[in-house]
Tab-separated table of N, CA and C and ligand atoms in Angstrom:
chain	number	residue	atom	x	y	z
A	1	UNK	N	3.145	141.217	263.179
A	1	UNK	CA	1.882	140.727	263.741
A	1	UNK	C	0.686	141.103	262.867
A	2	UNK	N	1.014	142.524	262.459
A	2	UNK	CA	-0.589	142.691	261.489
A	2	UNK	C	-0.353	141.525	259.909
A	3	UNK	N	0.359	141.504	259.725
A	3	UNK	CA	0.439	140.246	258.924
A	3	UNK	C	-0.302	139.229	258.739
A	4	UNK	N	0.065	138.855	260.149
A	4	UNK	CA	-1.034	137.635	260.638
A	4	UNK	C	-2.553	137.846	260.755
A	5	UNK	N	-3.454	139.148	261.006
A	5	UNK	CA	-3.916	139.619	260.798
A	5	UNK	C	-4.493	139.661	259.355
A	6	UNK	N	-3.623	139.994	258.756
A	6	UNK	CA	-4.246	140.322	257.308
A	6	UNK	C	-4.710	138.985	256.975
A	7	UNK	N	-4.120	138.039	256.731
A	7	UNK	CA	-3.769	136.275	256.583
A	7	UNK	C	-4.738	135.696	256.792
A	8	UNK	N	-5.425	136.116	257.966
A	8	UNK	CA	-6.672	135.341	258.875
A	8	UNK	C	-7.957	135.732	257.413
A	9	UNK	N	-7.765	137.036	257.705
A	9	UNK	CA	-8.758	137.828	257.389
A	9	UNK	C	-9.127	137.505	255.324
A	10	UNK	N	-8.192	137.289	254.853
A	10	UNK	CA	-7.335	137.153	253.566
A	10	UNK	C	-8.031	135.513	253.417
A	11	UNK	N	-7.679	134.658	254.344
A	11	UNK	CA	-8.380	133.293	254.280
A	11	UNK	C	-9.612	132.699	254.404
A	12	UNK	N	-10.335	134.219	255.412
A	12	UNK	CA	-11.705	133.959	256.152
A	12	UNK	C	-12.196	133.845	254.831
A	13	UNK	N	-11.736	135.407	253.993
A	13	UNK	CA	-12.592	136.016	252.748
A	13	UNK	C	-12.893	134.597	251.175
A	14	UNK	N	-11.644	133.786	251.652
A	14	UNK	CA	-11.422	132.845	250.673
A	14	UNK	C	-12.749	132.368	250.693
A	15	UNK	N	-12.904	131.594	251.886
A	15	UNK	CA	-14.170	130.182	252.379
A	15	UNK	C	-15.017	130.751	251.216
A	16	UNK	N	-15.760	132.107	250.972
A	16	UNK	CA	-16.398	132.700	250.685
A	16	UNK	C	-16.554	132.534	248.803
A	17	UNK	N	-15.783	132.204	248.582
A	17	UNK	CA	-15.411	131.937	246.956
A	17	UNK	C	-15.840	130.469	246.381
A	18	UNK	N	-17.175	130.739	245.696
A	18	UNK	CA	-17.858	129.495	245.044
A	18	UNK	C	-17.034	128.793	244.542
A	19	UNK	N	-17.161	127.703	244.311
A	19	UNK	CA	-16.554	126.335	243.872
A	19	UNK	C	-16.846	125.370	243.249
A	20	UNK	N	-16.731	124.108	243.006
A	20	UNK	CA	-17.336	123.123	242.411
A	20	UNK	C	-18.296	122.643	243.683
A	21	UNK	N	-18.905	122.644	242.948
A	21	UNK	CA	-20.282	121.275	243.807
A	21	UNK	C	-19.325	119.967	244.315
A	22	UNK	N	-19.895	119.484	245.423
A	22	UNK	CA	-19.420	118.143	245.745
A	22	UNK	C	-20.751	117.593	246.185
A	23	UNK	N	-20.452	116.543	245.262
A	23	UNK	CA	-21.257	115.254	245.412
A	23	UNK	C	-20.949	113.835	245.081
A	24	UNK	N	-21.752	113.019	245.444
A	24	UNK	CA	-21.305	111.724	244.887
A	24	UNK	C	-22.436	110.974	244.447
A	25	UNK	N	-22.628	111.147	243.257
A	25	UNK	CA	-24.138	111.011	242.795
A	25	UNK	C	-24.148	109.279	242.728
A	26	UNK	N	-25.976	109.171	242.857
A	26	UNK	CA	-25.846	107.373	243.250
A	26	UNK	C	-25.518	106.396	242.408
A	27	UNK	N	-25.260	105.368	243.283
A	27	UNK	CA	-24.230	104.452	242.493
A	27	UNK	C	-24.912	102.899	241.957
A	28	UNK	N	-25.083	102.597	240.726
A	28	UNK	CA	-25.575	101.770	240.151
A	28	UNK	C	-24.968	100.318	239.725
A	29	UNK	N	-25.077	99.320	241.098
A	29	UNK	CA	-24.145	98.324	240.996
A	29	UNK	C	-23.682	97.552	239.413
A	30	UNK	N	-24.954	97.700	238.997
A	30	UNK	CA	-24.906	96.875	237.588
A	30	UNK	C	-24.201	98.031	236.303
A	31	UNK	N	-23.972	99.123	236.749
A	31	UNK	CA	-23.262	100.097	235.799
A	31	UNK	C	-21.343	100.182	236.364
A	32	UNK	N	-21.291	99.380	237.464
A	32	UNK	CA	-19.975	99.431	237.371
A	32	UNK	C	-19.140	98.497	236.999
A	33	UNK	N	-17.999	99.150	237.315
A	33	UNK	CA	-16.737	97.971	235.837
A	33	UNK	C	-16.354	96.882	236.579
A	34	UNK	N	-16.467	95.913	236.265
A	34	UNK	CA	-16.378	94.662	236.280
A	34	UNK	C	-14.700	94.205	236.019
A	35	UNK	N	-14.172	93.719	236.894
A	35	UNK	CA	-12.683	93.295	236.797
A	35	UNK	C	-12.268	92.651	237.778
A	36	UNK	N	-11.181	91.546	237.476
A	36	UNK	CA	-10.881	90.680	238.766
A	36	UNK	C	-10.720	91.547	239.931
A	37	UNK	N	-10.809	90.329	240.954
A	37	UNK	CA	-11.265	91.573	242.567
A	37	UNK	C	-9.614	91.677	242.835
A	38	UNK	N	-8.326	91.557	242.231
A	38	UNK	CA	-7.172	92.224	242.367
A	38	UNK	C	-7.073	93.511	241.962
A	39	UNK	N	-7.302	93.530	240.555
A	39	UNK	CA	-7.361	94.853	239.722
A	39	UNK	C	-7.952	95.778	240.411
A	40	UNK	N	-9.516	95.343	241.213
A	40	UNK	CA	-10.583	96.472	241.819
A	40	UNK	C	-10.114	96.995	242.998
A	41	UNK	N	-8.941	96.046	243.302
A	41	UNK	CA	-8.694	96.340	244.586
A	41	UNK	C	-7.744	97.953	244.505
A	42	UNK	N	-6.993	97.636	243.144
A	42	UNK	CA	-5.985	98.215	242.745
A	42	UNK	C	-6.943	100.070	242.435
A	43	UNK	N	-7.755	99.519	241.945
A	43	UNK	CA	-8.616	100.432	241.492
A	43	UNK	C	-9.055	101.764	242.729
A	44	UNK	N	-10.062	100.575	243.596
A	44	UNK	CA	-10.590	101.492	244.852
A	44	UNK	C	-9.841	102.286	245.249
A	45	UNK	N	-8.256	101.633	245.662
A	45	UNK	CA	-7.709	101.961	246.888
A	45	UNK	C	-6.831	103.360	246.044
A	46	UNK	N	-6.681	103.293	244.706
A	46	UNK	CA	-5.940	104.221	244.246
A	46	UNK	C	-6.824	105.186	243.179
A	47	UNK	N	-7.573	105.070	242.805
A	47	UNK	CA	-8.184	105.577	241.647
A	47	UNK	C	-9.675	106.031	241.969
A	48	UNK	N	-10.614	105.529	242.810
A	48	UNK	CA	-12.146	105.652	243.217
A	48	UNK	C	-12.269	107.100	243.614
A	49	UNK	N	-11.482	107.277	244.490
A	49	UNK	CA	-11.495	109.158	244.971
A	49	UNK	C	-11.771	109.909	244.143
A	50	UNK	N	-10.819	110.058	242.917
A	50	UNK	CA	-11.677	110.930	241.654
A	50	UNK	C	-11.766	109.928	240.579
A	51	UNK	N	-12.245	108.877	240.328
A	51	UNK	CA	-12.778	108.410	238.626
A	51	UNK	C	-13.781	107.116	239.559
A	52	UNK	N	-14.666	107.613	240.354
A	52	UNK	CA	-15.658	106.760	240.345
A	52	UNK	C	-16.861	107.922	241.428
A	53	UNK	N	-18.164	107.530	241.383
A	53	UNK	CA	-19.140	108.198	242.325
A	53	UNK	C	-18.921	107.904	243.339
A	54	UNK	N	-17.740	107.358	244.164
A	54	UNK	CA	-18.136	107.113	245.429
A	54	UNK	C	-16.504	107.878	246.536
A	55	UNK	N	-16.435	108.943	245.988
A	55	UNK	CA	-15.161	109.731	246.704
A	55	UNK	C	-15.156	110.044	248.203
A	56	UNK	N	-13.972	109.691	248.719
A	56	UNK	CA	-14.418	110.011	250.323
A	56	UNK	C	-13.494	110.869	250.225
A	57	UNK	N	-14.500	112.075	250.508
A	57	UNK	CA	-14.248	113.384	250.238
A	57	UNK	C	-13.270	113.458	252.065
A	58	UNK	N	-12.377	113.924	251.952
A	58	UNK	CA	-11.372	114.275	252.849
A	58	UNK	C	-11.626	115.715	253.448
A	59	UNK	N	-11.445	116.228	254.730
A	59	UNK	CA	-11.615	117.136	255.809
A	59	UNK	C	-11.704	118.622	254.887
A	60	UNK	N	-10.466	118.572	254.249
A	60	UNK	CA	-9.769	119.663	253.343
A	60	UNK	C	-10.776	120.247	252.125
A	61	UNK	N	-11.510	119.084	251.587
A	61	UNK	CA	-12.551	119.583	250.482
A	61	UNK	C	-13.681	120.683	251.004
A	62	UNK	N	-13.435	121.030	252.000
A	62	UNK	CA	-14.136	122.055	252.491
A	62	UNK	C	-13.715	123.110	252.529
A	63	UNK	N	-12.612	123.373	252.804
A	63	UNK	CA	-11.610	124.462	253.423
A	63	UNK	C	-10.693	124.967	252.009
A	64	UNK	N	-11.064	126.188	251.212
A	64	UNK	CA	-9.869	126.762	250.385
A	64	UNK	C	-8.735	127.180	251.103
A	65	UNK	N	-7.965	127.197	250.396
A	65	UNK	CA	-7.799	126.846	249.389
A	65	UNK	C	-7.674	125.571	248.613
A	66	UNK	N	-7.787	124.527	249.525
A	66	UNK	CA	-7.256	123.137	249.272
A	66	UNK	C	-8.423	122.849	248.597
A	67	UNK	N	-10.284	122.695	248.878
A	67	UNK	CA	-10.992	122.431	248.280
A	67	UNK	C	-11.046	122.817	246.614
A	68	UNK	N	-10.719	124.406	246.667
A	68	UNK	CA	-10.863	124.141	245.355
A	68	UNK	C	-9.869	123.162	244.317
A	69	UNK	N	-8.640	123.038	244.826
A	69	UNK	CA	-7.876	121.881	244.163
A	69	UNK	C	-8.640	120.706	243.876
A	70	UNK	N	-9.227	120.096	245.564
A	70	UNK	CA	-9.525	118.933	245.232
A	70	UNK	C	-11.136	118.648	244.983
A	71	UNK	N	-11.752	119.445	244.784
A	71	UNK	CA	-12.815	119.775	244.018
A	71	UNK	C	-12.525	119.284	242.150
A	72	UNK	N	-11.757	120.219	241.627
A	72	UNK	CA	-11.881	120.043	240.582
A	72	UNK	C	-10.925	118.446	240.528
A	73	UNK	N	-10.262	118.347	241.058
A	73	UNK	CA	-9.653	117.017	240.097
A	73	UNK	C	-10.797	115.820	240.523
A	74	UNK	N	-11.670	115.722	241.440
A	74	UNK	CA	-12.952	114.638	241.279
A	74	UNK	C	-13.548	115.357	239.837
A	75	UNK	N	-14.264	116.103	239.745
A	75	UNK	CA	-14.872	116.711	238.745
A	75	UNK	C	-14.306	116.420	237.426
A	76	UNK	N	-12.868	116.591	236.972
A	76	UNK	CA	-12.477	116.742	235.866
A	76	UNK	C	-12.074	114.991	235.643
A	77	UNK	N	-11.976	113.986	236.965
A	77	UNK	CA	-11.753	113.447	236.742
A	77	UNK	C	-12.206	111.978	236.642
A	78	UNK	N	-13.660	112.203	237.362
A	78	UNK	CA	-14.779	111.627	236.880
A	78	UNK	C	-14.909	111.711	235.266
A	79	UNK	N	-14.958	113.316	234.775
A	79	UNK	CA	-15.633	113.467	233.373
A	79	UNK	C	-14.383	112.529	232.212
A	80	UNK	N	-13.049	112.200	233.048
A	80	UNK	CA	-12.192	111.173	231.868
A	80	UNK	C	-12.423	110.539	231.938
A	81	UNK	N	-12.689	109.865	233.159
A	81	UNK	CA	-13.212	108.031	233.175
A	81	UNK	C	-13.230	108.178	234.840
A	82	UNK	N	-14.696	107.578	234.620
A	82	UNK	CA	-15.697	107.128	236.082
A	82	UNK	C	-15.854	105.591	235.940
A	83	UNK	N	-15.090	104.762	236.876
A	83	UNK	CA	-15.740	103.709	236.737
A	83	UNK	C	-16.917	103.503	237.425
A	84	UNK	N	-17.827	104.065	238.003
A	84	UNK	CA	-19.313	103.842	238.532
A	84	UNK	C	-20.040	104.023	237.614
A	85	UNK	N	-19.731	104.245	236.154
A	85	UNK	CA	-20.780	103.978	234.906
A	85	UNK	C	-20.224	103.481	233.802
A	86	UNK	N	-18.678	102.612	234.214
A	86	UNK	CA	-18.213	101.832	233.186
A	86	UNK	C	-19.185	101.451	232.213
A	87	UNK	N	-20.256	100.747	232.627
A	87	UNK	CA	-21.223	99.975	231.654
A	87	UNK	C	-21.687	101.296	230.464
A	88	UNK	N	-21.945	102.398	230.626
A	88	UNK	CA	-22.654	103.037	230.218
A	88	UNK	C	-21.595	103.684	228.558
A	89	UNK	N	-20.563	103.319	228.741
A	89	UNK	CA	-19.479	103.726	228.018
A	89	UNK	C	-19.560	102.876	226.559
A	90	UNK	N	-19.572	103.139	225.629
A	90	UNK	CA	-19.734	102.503	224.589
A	90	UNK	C	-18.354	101.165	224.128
A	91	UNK	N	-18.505	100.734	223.512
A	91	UNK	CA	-17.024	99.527	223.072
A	91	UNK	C	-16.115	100.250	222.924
A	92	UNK	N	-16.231	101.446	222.072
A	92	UNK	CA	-14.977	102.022	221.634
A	92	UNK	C	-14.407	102.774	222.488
A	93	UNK	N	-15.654	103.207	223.602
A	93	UNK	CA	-15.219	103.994	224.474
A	93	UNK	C	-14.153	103.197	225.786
A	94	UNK	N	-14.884	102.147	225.876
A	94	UNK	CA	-14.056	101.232	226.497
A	94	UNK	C	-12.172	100.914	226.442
A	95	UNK	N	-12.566	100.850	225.213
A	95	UNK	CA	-11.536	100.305	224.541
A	95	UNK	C	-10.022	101.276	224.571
A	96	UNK	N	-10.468	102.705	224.584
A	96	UNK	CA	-9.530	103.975	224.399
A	96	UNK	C	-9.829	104.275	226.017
A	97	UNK	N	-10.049	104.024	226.959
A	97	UNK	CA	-10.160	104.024	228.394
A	97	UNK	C	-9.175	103.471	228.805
A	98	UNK	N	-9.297	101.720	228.283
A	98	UNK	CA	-8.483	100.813	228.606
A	98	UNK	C	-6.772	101.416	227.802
A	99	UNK	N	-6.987	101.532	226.946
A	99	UNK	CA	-5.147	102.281	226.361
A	99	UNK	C	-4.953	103.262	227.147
A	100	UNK	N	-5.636	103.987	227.468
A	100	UNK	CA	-5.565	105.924	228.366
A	100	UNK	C	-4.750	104.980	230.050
A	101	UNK	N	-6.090	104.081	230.684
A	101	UNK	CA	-5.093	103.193	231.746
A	101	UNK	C	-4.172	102.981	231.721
A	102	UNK	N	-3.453	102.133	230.839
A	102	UNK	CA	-2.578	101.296	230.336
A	102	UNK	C	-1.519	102.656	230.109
A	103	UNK	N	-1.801	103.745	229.759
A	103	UNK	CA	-0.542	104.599	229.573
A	103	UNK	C	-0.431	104.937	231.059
A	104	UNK	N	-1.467	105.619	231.324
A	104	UNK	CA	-1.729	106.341	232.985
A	104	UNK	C	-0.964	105.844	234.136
A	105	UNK	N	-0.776	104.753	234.070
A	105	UNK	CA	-0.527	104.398	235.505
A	105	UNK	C	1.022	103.979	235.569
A	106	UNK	N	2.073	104.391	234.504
A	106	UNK	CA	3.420	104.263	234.275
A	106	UNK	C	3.628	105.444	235.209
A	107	UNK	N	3.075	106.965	235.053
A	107	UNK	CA	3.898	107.712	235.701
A	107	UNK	C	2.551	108.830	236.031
A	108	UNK	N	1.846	108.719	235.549
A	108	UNK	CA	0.892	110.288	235.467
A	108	UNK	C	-0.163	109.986	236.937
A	109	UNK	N	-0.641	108.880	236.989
A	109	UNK	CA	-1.959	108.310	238.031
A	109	UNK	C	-1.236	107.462	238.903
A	110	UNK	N	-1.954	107.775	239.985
A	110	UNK	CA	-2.565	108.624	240.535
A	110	UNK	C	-2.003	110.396	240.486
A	111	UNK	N	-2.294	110.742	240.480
A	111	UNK	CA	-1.849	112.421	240.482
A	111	UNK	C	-1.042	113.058	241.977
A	112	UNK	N	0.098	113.180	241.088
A	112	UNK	CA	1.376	113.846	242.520
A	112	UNK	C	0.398	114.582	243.754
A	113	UNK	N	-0.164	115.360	243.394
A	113	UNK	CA	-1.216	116.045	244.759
A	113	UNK	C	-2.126	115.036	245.344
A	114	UNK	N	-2.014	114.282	244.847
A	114	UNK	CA	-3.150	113.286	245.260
A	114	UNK	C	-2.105	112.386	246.756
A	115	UNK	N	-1.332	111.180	245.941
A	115	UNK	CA	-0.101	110.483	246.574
A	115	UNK	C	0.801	111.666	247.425
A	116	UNK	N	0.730	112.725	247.474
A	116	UNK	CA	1.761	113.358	248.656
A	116	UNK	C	0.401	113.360	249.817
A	117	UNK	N	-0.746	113.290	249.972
A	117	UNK	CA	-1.572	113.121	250.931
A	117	UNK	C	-1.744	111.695	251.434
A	118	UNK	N	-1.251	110.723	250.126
A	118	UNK	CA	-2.393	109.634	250.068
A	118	UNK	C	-1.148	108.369	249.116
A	119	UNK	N	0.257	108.472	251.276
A	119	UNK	CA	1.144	107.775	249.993
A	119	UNK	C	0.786	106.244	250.073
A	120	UNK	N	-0.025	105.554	250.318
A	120	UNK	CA	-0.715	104.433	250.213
A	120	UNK	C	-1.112	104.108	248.579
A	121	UNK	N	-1.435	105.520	248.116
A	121	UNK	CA	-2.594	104.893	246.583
A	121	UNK	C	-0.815	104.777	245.685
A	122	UNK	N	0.172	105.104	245.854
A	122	UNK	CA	1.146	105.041	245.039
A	122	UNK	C	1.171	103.680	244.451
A	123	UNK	N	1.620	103.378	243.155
A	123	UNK	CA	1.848	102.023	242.661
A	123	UNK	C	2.393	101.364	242.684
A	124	UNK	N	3.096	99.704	243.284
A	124	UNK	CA	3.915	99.541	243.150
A	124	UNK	C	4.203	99.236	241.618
A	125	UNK	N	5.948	98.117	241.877
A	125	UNK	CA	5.737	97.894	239.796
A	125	UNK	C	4.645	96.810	239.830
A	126	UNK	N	4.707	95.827	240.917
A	126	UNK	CA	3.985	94.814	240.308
A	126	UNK	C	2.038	94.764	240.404
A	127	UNK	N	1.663	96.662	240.794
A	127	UNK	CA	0.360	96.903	240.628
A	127	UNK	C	-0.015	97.344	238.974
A	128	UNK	N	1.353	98.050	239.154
A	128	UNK	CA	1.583	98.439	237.537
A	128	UNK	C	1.438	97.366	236.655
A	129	UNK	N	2.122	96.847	236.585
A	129	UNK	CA	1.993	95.393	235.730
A	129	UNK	C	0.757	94.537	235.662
A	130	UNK	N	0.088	94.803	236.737
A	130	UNK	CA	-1.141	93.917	236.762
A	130	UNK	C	-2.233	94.738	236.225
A	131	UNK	N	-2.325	95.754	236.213
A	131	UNK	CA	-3.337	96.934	235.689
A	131	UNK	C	-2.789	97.103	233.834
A	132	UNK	N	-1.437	96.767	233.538
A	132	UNK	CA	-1.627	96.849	232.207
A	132	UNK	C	-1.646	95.849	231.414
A	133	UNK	N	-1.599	94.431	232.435
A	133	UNK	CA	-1.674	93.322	231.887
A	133	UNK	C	-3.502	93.332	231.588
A	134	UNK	N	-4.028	93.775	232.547
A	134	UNK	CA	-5.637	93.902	232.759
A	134	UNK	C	-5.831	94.875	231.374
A	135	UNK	N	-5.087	96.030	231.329
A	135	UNK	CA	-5.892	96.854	230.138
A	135	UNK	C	-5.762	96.668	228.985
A	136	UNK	N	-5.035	95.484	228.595
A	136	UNK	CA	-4.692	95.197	227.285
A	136	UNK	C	-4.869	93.880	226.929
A	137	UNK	N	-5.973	93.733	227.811
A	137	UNK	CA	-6.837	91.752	227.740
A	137	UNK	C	-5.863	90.992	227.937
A	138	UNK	N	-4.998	91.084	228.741
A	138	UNK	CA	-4.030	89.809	229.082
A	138	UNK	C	-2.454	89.709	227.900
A	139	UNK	N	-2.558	90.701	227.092
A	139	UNK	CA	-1.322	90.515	226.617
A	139	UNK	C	-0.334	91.184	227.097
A	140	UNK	N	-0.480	91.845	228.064
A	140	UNK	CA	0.685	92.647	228.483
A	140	UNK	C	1.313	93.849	227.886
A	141	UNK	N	0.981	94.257	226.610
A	141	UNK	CA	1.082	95.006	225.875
A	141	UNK	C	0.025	95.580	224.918
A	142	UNK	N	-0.006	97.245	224.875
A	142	UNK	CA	-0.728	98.038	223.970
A	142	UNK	C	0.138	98.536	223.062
A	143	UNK	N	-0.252	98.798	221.993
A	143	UNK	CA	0.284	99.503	220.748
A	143	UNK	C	-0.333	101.180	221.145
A	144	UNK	N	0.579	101.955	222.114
A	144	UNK	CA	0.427	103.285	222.223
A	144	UNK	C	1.044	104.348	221.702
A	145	UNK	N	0.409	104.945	221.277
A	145	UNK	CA	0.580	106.513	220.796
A	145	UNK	C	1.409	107.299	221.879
A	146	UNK	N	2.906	107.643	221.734
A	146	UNK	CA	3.298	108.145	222.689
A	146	UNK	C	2.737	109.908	222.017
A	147	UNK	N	2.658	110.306	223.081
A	147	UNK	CA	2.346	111.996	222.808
A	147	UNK	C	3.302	112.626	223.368
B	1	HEC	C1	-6.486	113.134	242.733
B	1	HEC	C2	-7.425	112.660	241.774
B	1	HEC	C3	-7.048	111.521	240.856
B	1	HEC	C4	-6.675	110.242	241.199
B	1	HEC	C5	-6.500	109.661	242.578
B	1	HEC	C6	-6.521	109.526	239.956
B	1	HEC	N1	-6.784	110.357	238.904
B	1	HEC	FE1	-6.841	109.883	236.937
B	1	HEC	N2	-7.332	111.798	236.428
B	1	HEC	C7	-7.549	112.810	237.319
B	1	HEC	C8	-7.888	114.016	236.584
B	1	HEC	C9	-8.188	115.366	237.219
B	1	HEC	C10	-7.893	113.682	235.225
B	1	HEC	C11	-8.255	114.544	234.036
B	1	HEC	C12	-7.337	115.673	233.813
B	1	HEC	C13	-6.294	115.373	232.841
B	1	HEC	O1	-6.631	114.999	231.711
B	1	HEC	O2	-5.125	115.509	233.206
B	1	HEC	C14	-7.533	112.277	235.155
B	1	HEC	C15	-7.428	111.577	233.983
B	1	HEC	C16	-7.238	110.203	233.908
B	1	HEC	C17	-7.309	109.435	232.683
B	1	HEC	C18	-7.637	109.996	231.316
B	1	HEC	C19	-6.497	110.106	230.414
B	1	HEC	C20	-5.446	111.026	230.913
B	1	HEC	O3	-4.339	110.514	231.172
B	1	HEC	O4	-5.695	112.236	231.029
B	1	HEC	C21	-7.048	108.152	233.021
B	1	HEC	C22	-6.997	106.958	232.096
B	1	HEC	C23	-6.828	108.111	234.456
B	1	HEC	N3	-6.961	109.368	234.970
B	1	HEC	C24	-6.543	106.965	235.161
B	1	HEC	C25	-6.338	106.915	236.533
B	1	HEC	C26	-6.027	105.690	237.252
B	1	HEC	C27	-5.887	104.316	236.609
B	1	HEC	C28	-5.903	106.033	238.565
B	1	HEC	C29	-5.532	105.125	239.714
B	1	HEC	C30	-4.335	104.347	239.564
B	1	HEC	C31	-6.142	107.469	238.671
B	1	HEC	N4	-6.398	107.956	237.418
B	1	HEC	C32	-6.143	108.187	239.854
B	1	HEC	C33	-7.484	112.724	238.690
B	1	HEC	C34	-7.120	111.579	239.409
């Protein structure tokens, strides 16, 4: 029983431990990415939570230990690619976004912690296919750098 005790007490102390900021800073219609309304759909429903300004921050982003998880992956994952300032991204930047997609969404994106909450954003193949047909201007294929 003092266990349980300690646990409470052990978790209270957590809340207490600074974190990332949450916000969702404002959103500039004419700065976002532009793509057929399939792709966006593909986008919102799986990808907007962390790589765009407009995250609906879930119950848990409050509560550590879970916040700090999902704290940083908006944060870190805005700073790879946000589409709420697509526009703002240069050609080239574009361009190595669109290959980074085009690898991403075979196996890495959405992120396992993400899809065990959120098994809706999972991909099917034929979202897959349509997102790398999209990131590689319609040819269906990128010339990628496997790492
Ligand atoms: C739970 C949050 C989360 C979701 C949902 C998510 N990502 Fe990410 N993504 C991240 C984080 C965090 C990083 C940066 C960290 C890293 O490099 O591993 C990242 C990085 C990336 C990158 C940069 C290159 C790379 O692979 O590191 C691309 C491209 C990407 N994500 C695409 C997507 C796409 C497309 C979707 C939707 C199908 C998606 N992500 C959904 C969190 C997420």
């Amino acid at each position: 029983m003092q266990y349980l005790g300690l646990l409470a007490i052990i978790l209270a102390a957590m809340q207490f431990i600074p974190s990332y900021e949450k916000s969702n800073p404002p959103v500039d219609p004419a700065k976002e990415i532009k793509a057929p309304k399939e792709v966006m759909k593909v986008f919102k429903r799986s990808c907007y939570d962390c790589h765009s300004n407009q995250t609906n921050w879930p119950w848990y982003s409050d509560v550590a230990p879970m916040k700090w998880v999902v704290r940083r992956d908006v944060i870190e994952g805005r700073k790879a690619l946000n589409f709420s300032i697509w526009q703002e991204y240069s050609d080239e930047q574009k361009k190595e976004l669109k290959k980074q997609i085009y690898r991403s969404v075979v196996i890495a994106m959405p992120l396992p912690q993400y899809l065990w909450l959120h098994p809706e954003a999972k991909l099917t193949k034929s979202q897959k296919d349509l997102i790398r047909n999209w990131a590689s201007d319609g040819k269906g294929y990128i010339d990628v750098d496997i790492r």
